[in-house]
XYZ file of C-alpha atoms in Angstrom:
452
model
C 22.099 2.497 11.761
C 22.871 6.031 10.537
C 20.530 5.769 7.526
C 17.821 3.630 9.461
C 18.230 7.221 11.757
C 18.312 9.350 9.205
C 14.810 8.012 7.523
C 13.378 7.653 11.488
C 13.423 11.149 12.219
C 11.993 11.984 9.097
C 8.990 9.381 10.282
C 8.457 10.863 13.558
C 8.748 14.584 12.555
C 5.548 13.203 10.362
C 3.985 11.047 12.621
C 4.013 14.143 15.708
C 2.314 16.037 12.781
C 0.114 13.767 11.649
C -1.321 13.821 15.430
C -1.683 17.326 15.660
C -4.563 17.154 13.034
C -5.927 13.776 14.285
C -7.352 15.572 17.379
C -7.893 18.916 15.357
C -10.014 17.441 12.601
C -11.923 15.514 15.361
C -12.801 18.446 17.724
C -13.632 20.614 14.640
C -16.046 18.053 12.932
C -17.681 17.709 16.485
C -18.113 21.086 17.212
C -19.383 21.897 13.950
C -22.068 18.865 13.731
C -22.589 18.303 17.482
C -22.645 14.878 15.942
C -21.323 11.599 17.443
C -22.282 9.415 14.395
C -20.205 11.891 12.069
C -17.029 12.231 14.697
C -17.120 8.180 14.452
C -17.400 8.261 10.820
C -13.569 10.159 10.817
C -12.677 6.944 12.489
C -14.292 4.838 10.375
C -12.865 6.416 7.170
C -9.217 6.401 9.005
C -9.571 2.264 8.664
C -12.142 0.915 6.326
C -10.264 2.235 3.228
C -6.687 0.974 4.437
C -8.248 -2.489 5.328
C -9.655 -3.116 2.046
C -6.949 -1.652 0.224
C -4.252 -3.240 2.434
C -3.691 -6.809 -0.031
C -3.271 -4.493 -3.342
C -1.215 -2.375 -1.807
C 1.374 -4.634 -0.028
C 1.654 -6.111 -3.752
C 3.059 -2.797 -5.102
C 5.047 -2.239 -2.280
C 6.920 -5.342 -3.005
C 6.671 -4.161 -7.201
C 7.648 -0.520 -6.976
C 10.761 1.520 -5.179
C 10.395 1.448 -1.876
C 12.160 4.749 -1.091
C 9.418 6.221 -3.978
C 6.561 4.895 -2.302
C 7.521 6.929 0.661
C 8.214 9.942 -1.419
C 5.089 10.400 -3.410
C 3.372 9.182 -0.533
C 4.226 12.058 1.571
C 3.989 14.266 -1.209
C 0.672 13.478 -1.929
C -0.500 13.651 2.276
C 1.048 17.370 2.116
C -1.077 18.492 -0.970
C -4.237 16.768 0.736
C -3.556 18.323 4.135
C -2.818 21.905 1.983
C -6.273 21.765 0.494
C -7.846 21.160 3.850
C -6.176 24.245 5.014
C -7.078 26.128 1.750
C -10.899 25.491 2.313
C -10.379 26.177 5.972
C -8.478 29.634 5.201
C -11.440 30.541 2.889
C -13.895 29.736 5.005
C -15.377 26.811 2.744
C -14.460 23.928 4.682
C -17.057 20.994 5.051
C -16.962 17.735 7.211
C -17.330 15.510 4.164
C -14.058 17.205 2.673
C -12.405 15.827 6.001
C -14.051 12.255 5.445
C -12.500 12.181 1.741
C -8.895 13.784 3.081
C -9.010 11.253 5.815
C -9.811 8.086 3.372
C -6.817 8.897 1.267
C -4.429 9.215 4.291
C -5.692 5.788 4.845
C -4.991 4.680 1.838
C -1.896 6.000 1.346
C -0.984 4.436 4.979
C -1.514 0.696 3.423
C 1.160 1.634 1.499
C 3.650 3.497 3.541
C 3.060 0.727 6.623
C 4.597 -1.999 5.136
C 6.897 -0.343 3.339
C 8.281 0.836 6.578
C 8.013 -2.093 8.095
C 9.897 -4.307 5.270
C 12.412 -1.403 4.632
C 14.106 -1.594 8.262
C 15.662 -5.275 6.836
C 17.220 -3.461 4.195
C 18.879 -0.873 6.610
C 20.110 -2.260 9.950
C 22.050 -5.261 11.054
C 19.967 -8.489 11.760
C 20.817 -7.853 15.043
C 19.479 -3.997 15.236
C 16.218 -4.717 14.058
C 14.374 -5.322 17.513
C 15.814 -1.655 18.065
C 14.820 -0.423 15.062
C 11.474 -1.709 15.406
C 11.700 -0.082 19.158
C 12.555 3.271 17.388
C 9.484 3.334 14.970
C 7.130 2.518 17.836
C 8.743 5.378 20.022
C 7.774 7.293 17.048
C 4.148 6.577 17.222
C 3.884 6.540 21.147
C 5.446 9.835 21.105
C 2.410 10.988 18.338
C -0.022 9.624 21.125
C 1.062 11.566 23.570
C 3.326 14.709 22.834
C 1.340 14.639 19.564
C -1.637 14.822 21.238
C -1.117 17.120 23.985
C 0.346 19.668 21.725
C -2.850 19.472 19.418
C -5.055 20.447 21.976
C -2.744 23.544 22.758
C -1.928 24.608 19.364
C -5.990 23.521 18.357
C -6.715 26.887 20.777
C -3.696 29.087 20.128
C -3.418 28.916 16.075
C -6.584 27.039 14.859
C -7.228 24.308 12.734
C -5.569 26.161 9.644
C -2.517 26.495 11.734
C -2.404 22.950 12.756
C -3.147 22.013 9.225
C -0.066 24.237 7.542
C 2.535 22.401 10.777
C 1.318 18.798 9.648
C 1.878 19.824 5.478
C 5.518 20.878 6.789
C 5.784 17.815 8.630
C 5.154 15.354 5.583
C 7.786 18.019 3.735
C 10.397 17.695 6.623
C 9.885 13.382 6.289
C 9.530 13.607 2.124
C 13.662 15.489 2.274
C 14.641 12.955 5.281
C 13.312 10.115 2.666
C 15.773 11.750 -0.216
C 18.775 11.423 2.048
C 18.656 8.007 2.083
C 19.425 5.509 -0.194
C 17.743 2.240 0.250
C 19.306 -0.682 -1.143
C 17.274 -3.318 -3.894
C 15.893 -6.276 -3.118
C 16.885 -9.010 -4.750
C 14.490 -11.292 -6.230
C 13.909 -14.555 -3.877
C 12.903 -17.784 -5.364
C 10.061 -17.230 -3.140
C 8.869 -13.687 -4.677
C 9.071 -15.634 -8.338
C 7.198 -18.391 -8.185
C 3.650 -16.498 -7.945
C 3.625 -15.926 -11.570
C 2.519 -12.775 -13.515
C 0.373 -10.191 -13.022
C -0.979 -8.387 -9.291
C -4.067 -10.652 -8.451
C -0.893 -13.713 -8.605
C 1.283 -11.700 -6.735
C -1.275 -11.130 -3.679
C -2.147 -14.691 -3.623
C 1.944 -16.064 -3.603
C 1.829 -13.579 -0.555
C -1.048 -15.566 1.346
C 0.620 -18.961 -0.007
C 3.860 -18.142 1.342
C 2.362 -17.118 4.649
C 0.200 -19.947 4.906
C 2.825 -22.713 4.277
C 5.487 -21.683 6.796
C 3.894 -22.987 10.279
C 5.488 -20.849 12.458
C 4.690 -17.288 10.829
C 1.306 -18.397 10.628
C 0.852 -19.345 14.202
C 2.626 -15.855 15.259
C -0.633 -14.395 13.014
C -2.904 -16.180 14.645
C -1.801 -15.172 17.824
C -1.287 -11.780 17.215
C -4.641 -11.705 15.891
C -6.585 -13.806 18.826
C -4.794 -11.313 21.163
C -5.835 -8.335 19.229
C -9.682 -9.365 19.709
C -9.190 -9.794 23.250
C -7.862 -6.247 24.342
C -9.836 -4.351 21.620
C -12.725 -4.347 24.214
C -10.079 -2.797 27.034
C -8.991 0.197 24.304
C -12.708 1.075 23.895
C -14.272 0.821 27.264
C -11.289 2.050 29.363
C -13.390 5.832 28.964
C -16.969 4.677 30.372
C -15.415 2.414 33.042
C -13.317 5.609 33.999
C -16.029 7.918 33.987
C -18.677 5.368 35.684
C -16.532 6.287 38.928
C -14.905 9.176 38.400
C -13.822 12.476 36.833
C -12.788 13.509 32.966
C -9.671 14.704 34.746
C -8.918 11.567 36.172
C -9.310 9.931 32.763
C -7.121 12.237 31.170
C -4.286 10.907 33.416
C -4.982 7.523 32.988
C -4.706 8.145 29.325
C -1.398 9.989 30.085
C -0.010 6.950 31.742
C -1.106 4.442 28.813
C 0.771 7.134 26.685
C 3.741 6.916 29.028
C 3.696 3.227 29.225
C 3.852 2.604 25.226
C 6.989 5.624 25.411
C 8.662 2.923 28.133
C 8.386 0.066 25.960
C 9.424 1.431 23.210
C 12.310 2.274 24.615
C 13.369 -0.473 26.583
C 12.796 -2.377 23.005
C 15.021 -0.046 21.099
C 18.089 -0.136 23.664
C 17.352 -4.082 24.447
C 16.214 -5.298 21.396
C 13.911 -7.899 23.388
C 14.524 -11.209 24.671
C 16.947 -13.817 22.652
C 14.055 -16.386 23.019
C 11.267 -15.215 21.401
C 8.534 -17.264 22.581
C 9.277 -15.424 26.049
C 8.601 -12.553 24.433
C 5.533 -13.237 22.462
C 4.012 -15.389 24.978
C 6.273 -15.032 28.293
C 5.373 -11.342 27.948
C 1.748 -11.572 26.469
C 0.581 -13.080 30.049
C 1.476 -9.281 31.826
C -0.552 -7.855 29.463
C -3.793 -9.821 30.547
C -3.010 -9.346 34.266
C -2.782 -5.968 34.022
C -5.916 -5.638 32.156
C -7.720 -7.923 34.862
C -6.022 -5.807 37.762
C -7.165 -2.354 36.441
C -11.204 -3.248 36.871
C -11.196 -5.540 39.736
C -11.926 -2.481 41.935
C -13.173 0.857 41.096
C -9.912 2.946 41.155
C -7.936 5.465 39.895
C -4.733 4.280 41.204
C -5.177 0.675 39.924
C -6.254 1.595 36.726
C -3.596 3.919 36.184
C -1.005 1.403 36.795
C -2.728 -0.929 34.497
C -3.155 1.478 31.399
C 0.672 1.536 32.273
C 2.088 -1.747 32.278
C -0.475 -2.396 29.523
C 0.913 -0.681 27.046
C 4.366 -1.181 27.861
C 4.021 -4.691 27.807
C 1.817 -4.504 24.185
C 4.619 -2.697 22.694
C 7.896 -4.602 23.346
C 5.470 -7.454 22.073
C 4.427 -6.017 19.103
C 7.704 -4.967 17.910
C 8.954 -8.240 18.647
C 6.542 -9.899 16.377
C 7.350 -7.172 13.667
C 10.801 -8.249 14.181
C 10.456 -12.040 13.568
C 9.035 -11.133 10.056
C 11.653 -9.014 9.476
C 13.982 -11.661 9.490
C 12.267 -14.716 8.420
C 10.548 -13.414 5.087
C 12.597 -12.593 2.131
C 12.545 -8.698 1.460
C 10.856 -8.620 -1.941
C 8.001 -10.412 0.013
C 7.603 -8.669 3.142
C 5.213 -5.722 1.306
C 2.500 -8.685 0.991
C 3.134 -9.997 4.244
C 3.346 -7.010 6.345
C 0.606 -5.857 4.629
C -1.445 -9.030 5.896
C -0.314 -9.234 9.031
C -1.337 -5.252 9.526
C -4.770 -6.208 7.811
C -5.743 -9.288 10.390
C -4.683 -6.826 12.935
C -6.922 -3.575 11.844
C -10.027 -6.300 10.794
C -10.177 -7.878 14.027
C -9.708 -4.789 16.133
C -12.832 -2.793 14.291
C -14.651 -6.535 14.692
C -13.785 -6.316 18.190
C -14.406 -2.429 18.125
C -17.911 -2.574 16.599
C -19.176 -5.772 18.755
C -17.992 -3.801 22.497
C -20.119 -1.380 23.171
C -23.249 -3.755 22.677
C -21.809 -6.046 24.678
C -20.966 -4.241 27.214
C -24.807 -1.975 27.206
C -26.641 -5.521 26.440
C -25.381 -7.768 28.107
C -22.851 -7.367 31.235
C -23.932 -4.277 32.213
C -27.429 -5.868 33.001
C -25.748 -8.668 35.313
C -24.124 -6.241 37.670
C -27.250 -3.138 37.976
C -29.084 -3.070 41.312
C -30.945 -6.607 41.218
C -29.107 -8.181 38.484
C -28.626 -11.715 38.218
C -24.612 -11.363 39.159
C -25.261 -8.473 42.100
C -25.618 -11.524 44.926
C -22.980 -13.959 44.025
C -19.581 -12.250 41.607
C -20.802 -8.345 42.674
C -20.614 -9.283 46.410
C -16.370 -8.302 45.897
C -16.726 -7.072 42.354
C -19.359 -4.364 42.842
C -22.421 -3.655 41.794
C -23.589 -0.334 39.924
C -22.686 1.415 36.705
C -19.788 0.473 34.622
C -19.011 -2.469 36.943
C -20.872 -4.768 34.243
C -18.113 -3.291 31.806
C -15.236 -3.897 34.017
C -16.726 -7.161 34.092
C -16.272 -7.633 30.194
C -12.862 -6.390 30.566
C -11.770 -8.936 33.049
C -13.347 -11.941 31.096
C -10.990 -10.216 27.967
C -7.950 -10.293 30.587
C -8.713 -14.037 31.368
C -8.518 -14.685 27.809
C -5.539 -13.017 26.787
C -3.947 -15.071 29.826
C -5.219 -18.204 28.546
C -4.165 -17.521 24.769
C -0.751 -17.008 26.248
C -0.463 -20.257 27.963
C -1.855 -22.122 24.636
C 1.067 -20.186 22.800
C 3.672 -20.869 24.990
C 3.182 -24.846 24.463
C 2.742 -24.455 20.793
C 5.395 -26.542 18.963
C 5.128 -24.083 15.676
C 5.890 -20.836 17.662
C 8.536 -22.388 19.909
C 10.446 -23.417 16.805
C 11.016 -19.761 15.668
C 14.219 -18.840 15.872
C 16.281 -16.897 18.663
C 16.942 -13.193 17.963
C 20.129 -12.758 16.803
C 22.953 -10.904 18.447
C 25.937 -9.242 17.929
C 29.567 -10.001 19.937
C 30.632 -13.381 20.665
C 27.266 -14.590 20.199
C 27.287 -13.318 16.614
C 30.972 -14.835 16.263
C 30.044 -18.026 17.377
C 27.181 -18.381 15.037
C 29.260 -17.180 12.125
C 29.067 -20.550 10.184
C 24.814 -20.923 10.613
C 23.216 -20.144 7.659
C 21.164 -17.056 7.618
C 17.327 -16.610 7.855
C 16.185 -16.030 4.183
C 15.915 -12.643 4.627
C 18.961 -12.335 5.630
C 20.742 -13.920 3.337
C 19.101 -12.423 0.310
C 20.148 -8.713 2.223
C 23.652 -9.494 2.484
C 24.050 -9.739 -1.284
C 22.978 -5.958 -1.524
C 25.903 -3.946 -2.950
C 26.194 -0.188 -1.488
C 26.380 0.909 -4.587
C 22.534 -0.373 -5.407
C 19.897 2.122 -4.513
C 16.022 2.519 -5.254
């Protein structure tokens, strides 16, 4: 695991950087502009690019060195995030300089995504890599909430130039951690050669292989079904907050979301998850709907705070779970394509589910629960009735079906087939003379001596 550390501390010196500017660039294009439609066009240009890119790019992650990828990738973020804080320095800074900046960070995330992702095989012991995984998401809970926090106080004590100059030595501090570390080759599977010449052939072998192997392709589908039902939750957790209470009281209900995806995280990196993975990618899929359904059922603080909580934790150890069944399963000079499809059903269905929420919510179920609405006499009489309680109403029906896609999952023949997680000790002993997962077995041929 030394390396595997080495490389992660690299990754969250950047990603705590990285979050810094994330709030900075927002407060300072909204302050400038006064402009909603402009502060949602930063988050707009942080995905669209990425998601369109994502199929390309997962094909030259499995083409090109992995550990240069990472590299130039950095590289490249520190000269972007320089010029920002040139223009700022010389007081010549505009918002659409951010919206260009902010594209190529996405794009350059397509590529450094699954090359993180697929690089983790390469590194740590089969049985390591539901820790590993637990590491890299402790990384980018950590950027949601230390990263965060410290951007609004550094924001106000060294300006946007300031925060600007700590994220371009952050990508510097990740680009030398990335030049410590060798990373092994990847061996060419009969799997990676059979798409046949040329990129376009490469990106399609990547949805073949994907699409023939039952199992990976249910765990896709699920992932994905789940990600359209909590999208909702992510984006109307603020106006169901504020519909009964204070900004400070969504600030620590925020906070505790933050704290709950730290938690899993690291229960995941010292546990490594559940042997049987369908517990974990169904067992523990069904928490995440209750909580969602127990944070609106009432209008409170308290109960909301413990849901944003157990939320997140729960969404995390599952995440990195999935993560780590790919890991495993696909052969290494594959997983660039199919990380990088698996991330782009994730992002597509989440801005789907991003985009279609607020109507909704404004259009539909808010109506139902006003003063005279056609729910106020029958569901409001112990749901309640008023503002942001046809929201909480949306929410619930997402809970309900994130519940229900659990219980379909768990009886699915595909996904119960996966295999266990591996382990180490007597477990590991015992199951000395099983065959390997593919990716596995194409990782133990690696020679130390091999490096990208």
């Amino acid at each position: 695991m030394r390396r595997f550390t080495t490389l992660w501390v690299g990754y969250l010196v950047s990603v705590l950087g990285s979050s810094l500017t994330s709030l900075a660039l927002g407060v300072w294009v909204f302050q400038r502009t006064g402009s909603a439609t402009q502060y949602g066009l930063i988050i707009v240009m942080s995905f669209l690019p990425g998601i369109l890119a994502t199929p390309v790019a997962g094909a030259l992650v499995d083409r090109w060195s992995r550990r240069g990828i990472l590299g130039v990738s950095n590289a490249l973020s520190a000269v972007t995030i320089f010029a920002l804080a040139a223009l700022f320095l010389s007081g010549t800074l505009q918002p659409w300089h951010i919206f260009i900046v902010v594209g190529i960070q996405s794009l350059l995330r397509a590529l450094t995504a699954p090359t993180m992702n697929s690089i983790v095989i390469l590194l740590v012991p089969k049985e390591q890599v539901g820790r590993a995984n637990g590491m890299v998401l402790l990384a980018q809970a950590l950027g949601g909430t230390l990263g965060f926090a410290a951007g609004g106080v550094l924001l106000m004590g060294v300006g946007l130039g300031g925060v600007l100059l700590i994220d371009c030595a952050s990508f510097v501090v990740n680009m030398l951690a990335v030049l410590l570390v060798s990373i092994p080759h990847r061996r060419r599977s009969e799997g990676g050669s059979t798409g046949g010449d040329g990129l376009g052939a490469e990106i399609r072998q990547g949805w073949r292989y994907l699409s023939a192997r039952r199992g990976l392709l249910a765990l896709v589908v699920l992932y994905g079904t789940v990600g359209v039902a909590v999208a909702p939750a992510d984006v109307l957790i603020t106006p169901v907050v504020l519909s009964y209470s204070s900004a400070e009281a969504l600030g620590v209900v925020l906070a505790a979301a933050g704290v709950g995806a730290v938690v899993g995280s690291l229960v995941l990196a010292a546990w490594g998850g559940p042997r049987r993975r369908i517990h974990a990618l169904a067992g523990l899929t069904l928490p995440i709907g209750g909580f969602m359904c127990l944070g609106v059922v009432r209008p409170s603080v308290v109960l909301i705070m413990i849901a944003a909580f157990g939320y997140s934790l729960f969404s995390t150890i599952v995440d990195g779970t999935a993560r780590g069944i790919l890991q495993v399963e696909v052969e290494p000079d594959l997983q660039g394509r199919v990380f990088a499809l698996f991330n782009m059903v994730a992002n597509t269905v989440q801005c789907v589910a991003f985009a279609l929420a607020g109507p909704l919510a404004d259009q539909v179920f808010e109506p139902l629960l006003r003063d005279g609405g056609p729910l106020t006499g029958s569901v409001g009489t112990f749901f309640g009735v008023g503002p942001g309680r046809g929201t909480a109403l949306l929410i619930l029906f997402c809970g309900l079906a994130v519940i229900v896609t659990a219980l379909v999952a768990y009886r699915q023949p595909d996904l119960r087939a996966l295999p266990d997680r591996p382990t180490g000790g007597a477990k590991k002993a015992a199951a000395k003379d099983e065959p390997d997962p593919p990716a596995m077995a194409l990782a133990r041929e690696r020679a130390d001596g091999e490096t990208s």
